[in-house]
Short mmCIF file of C-alpha atoms and ligand atoms in Angstrom, two decimals:
data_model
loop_
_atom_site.label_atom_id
_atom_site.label_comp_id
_atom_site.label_asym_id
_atom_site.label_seq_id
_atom_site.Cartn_x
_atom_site.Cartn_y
_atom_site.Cartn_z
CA UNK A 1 158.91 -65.79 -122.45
CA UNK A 2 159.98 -67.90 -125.47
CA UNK A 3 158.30 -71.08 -124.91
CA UNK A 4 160.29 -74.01 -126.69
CA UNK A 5 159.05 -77.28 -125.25
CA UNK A 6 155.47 -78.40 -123.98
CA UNK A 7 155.56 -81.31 -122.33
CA UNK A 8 151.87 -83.03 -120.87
CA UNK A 9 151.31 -84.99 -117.38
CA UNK A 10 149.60 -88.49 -118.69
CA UNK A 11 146.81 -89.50 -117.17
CA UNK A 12 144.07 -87.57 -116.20
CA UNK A 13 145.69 -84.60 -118.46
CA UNK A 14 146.01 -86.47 -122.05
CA UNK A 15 144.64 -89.24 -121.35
CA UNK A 16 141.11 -89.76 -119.62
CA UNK A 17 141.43 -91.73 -116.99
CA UNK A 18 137.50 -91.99 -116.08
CA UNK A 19 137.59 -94.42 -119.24
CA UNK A 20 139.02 -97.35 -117.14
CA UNK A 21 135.25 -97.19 -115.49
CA UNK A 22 133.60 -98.66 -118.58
CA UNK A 23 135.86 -101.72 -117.70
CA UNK A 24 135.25 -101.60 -114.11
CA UNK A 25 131.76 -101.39 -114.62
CA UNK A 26 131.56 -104.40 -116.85
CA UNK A 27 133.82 -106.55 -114.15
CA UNK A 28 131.23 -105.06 -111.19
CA UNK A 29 128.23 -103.57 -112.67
CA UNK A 30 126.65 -100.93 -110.35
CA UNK A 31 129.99 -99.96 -108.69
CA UNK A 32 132.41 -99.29 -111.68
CA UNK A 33 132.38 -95.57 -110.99
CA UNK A 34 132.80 -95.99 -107.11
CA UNK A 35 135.89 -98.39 -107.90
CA UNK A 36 137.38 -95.58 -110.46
CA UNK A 37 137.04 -93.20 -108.14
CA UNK A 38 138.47 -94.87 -104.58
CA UNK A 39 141.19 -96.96 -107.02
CA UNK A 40 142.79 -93.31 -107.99
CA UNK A 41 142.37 -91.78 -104.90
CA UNK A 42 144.74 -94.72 -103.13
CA UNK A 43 147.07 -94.54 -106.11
CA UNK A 44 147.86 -90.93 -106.07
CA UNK A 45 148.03 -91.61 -102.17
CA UNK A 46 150.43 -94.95 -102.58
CA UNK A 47 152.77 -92.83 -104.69
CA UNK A 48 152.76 -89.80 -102.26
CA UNK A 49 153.53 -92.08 -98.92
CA UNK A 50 156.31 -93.95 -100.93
CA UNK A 51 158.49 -90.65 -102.24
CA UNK A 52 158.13 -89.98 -98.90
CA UNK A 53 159.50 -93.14 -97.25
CA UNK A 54 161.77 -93.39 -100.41
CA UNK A 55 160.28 -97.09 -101.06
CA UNK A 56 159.81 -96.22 -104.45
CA UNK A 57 157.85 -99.39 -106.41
CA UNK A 58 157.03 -98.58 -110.25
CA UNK A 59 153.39 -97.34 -111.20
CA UNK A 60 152.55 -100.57 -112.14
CA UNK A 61 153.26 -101.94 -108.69
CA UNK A 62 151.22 -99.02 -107.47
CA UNK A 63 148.74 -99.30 -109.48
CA UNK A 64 148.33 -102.61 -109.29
CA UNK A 65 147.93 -102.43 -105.06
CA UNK A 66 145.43 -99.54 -105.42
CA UNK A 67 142.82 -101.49 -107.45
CA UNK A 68 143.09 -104.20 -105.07
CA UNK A 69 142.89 -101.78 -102.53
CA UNK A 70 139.57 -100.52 -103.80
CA UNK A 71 138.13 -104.11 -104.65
CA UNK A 72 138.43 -105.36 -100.90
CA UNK A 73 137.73 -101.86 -99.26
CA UNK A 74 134.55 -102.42 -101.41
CA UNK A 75 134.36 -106.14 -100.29
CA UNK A 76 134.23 -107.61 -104.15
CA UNK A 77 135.97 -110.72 -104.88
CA UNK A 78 137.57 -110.53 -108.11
CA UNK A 79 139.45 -113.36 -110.08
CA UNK A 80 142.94 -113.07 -111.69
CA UNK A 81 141.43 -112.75 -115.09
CA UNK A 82 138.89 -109.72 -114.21
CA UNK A 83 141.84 -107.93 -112.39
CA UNK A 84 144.24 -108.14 -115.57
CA UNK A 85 141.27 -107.50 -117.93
CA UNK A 86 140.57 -104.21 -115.58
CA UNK A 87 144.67 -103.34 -115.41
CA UNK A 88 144.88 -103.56 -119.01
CA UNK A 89 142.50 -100.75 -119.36
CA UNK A 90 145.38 -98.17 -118.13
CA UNK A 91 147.29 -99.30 -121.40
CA UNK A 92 144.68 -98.30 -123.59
CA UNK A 93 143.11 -95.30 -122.18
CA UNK A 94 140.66 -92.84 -124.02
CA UNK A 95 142.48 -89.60 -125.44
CA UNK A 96 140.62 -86.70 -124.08
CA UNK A 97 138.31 -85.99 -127.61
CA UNK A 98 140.41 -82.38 -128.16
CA UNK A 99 144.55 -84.10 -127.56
CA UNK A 100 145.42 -85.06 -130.72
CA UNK A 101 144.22 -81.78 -132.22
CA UNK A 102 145.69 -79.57 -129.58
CA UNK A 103 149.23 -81.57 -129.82
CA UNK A 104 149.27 -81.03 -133.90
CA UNK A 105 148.75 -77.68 -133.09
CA UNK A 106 152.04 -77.05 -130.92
CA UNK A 107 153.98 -79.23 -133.48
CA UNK A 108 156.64 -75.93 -133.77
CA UNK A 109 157.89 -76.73 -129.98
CA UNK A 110 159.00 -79.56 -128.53
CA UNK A 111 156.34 -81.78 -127.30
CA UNK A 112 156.75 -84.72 -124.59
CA UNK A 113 155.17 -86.43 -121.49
CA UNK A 114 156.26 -86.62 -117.81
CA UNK A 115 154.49 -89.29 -115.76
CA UNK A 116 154.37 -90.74 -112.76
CA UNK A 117 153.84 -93.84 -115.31
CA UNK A 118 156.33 -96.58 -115.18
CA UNK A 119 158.25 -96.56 -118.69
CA UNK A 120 156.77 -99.57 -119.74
CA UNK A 121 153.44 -98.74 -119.02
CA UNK A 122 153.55 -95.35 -120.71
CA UNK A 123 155.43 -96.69 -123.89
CA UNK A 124 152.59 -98.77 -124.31
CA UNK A 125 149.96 -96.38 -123.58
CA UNK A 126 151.48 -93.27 -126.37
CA UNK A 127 151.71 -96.36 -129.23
CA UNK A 128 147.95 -97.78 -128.45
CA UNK A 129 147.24 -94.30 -128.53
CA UNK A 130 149.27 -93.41 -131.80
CA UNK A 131 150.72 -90.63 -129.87
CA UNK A 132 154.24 -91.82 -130.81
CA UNK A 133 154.44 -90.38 -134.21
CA UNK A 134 153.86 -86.71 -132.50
CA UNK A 135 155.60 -86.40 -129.12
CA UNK A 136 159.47 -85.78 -129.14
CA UNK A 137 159.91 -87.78 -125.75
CA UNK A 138 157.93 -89.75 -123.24
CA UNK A 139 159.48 -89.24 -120.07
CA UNK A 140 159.22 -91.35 -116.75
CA UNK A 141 159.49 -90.34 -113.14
CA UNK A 142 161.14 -93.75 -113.32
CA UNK A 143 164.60 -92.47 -114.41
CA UNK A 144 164.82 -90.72 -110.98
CA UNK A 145 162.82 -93.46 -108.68
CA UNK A 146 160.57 -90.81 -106.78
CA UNK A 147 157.01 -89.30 -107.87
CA UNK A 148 156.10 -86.37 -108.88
CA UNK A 149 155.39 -84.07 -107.23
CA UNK A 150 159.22 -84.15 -106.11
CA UNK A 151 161.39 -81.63 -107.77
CA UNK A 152 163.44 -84.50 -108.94
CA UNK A 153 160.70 -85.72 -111.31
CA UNK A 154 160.22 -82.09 -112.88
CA UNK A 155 164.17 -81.51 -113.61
CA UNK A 156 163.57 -84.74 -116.01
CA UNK A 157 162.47 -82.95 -118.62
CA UNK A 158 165.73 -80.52 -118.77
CA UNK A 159 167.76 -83.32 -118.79
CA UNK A 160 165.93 -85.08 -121.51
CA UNK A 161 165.05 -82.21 -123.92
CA UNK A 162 167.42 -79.57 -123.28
CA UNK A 163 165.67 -77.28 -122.71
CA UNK A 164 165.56 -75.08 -119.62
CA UNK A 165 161.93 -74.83 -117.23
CA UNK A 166 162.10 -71.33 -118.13
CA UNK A 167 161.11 -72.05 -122.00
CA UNK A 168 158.94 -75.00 -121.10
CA UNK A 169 155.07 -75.00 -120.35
CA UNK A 170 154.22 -77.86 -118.36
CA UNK A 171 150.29 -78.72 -118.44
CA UNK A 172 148.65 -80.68 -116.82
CA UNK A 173 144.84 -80.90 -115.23
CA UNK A 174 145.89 -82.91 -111.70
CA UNK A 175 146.19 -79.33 -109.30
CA UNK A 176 148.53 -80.93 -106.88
CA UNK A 177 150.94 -81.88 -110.10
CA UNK A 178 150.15 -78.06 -111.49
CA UNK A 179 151.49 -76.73 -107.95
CA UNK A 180 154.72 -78.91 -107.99
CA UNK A 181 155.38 -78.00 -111.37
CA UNK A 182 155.18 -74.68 -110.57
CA UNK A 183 156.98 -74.81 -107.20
CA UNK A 184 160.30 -76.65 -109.35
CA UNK A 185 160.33 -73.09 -111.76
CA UNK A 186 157.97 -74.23 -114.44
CA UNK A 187 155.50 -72.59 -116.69
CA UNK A 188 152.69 -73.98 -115.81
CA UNK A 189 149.14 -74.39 -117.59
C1 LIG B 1 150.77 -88.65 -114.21
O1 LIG B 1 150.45 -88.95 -115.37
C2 LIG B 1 149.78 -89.54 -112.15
O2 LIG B 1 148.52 -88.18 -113.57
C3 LIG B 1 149.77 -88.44 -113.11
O3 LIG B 1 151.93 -88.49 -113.88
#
C-alpha cells in the first residue's frame, strides 16, 4: 500500500488532553483529575447519544455541557469566570512531547486532522499550537453535522484531500475512533 496522506484524530491523539487537569486542579484543588476524567467520559458519551438522535450541537456545545456535567455530578459550585478559565484550556492543549517531531517526519505525505472538534475550536487549538505551518488541512466532523465514529465523519478526509482511504493512514490513540476508522476502509494506526 502506497500511503499518501496521514491525517491525526485531535485530542487525546496529538494533543494531550490530561493537560486540561492542571487547570482543573487549580479551579478545585484535590479533584482536578476526578473532573478530567468524568468531564471526558460524558463528552465522548454526549457526542455518541446525539449522532444517534441526530441532534447534532458543535463540540463546543458538548463540551461545554460535559464539564458542567462533571462539576454538579461532583457537587462543586463553580463561577462563570472559573468555567471559561477551565474551557479555555481545550484551546491551548499540551502537544504530546514526541508530535511535532513525528509530524516533520511524515512531511513527504499529506498530513491533516479529523476531529470531532468544532472548526472554531480546532483552528484555534493547531495555531496556539503552531501546528498550522505543518498540517495540509484541519478537518471538522462539523462539515457533515454527526460525530465520529459515523462513517460520514471518516469520508471527510477524501473529500478534503483527495485522496482515497486506501492511501491514507488514519491514527489515532481513542480505540473506539481506531475501530470506526477502520470499519469506514481506513488504514488505521
Ligand atoms: C477527536 O479529536 C474526540 O478525540 C476525539 O475527534
Amino acid at each position: 500500500v502506497t500511503i499518501k496522506a496521514v491525517v491525526f484524530d485531535a485530542y487525546g491523539t496529538l494533543y494531550d488532553i490530561k493537560s486540561v487537569a492542571a487547570v482543573t486542579e487549580q479551579a478545585f484543588p484535590g479533584h482536578g483529575e476526578i473532573i478530567t476524567q468524568i468531564w471526558r467520559i460524558k463528552q465522548l458519551e454526549y457526542t455518541w447519544l446525539r449522532s444517534l438522535m441526530r441532534r447534532y450541537q458543535d463540540f463546543s456545545d458538548i463540551t461545554r455541557e460535559s464539564l458542567a456535567y462533571a462539576l454538579r455530578v461532583l457537587g462543586l459550585e463553580c463561577d462563570d469566570g472559573a468555567f471559561e478559565r477551565i474551557m479555555d484550556k481545550y484551546l491551548h492543549l499540551d502537544l504530546y512531547p514526541d508530535a511535532a517531531a513525528a509530524l516533520a517526519g511524515l512531511r513527504d505525505r499529506k498530513l491533516a486532522i479529523l476531529s470531532n472538534g468544532s472548526t472554531a475550536m480546532l483552528n484555534a487549538l493547531v495555531r496556539n499550537s503552531g501546528l498550522d505551518r505543518v498540517l495540509d488541512a484541519t478537518i471538522s466532523v462539523d462539515a457533515r453535522k454527526i460525530f465520529k465514529p459515523a462513517p460520514e465523519a471518516y469520508s471527510l478526509v477524501e473529500s478534503v484531500l483527495g485522496v482515497p482511504p486506501t492511501e491514507t493512514l488514519f491514527v489515532s490513540s481513542n480505540p473506539w475512533d481506531a475501530c470506526g476508522a477502520k470499519a469506514f476502509g481506513l488504514n488505521v494506526a
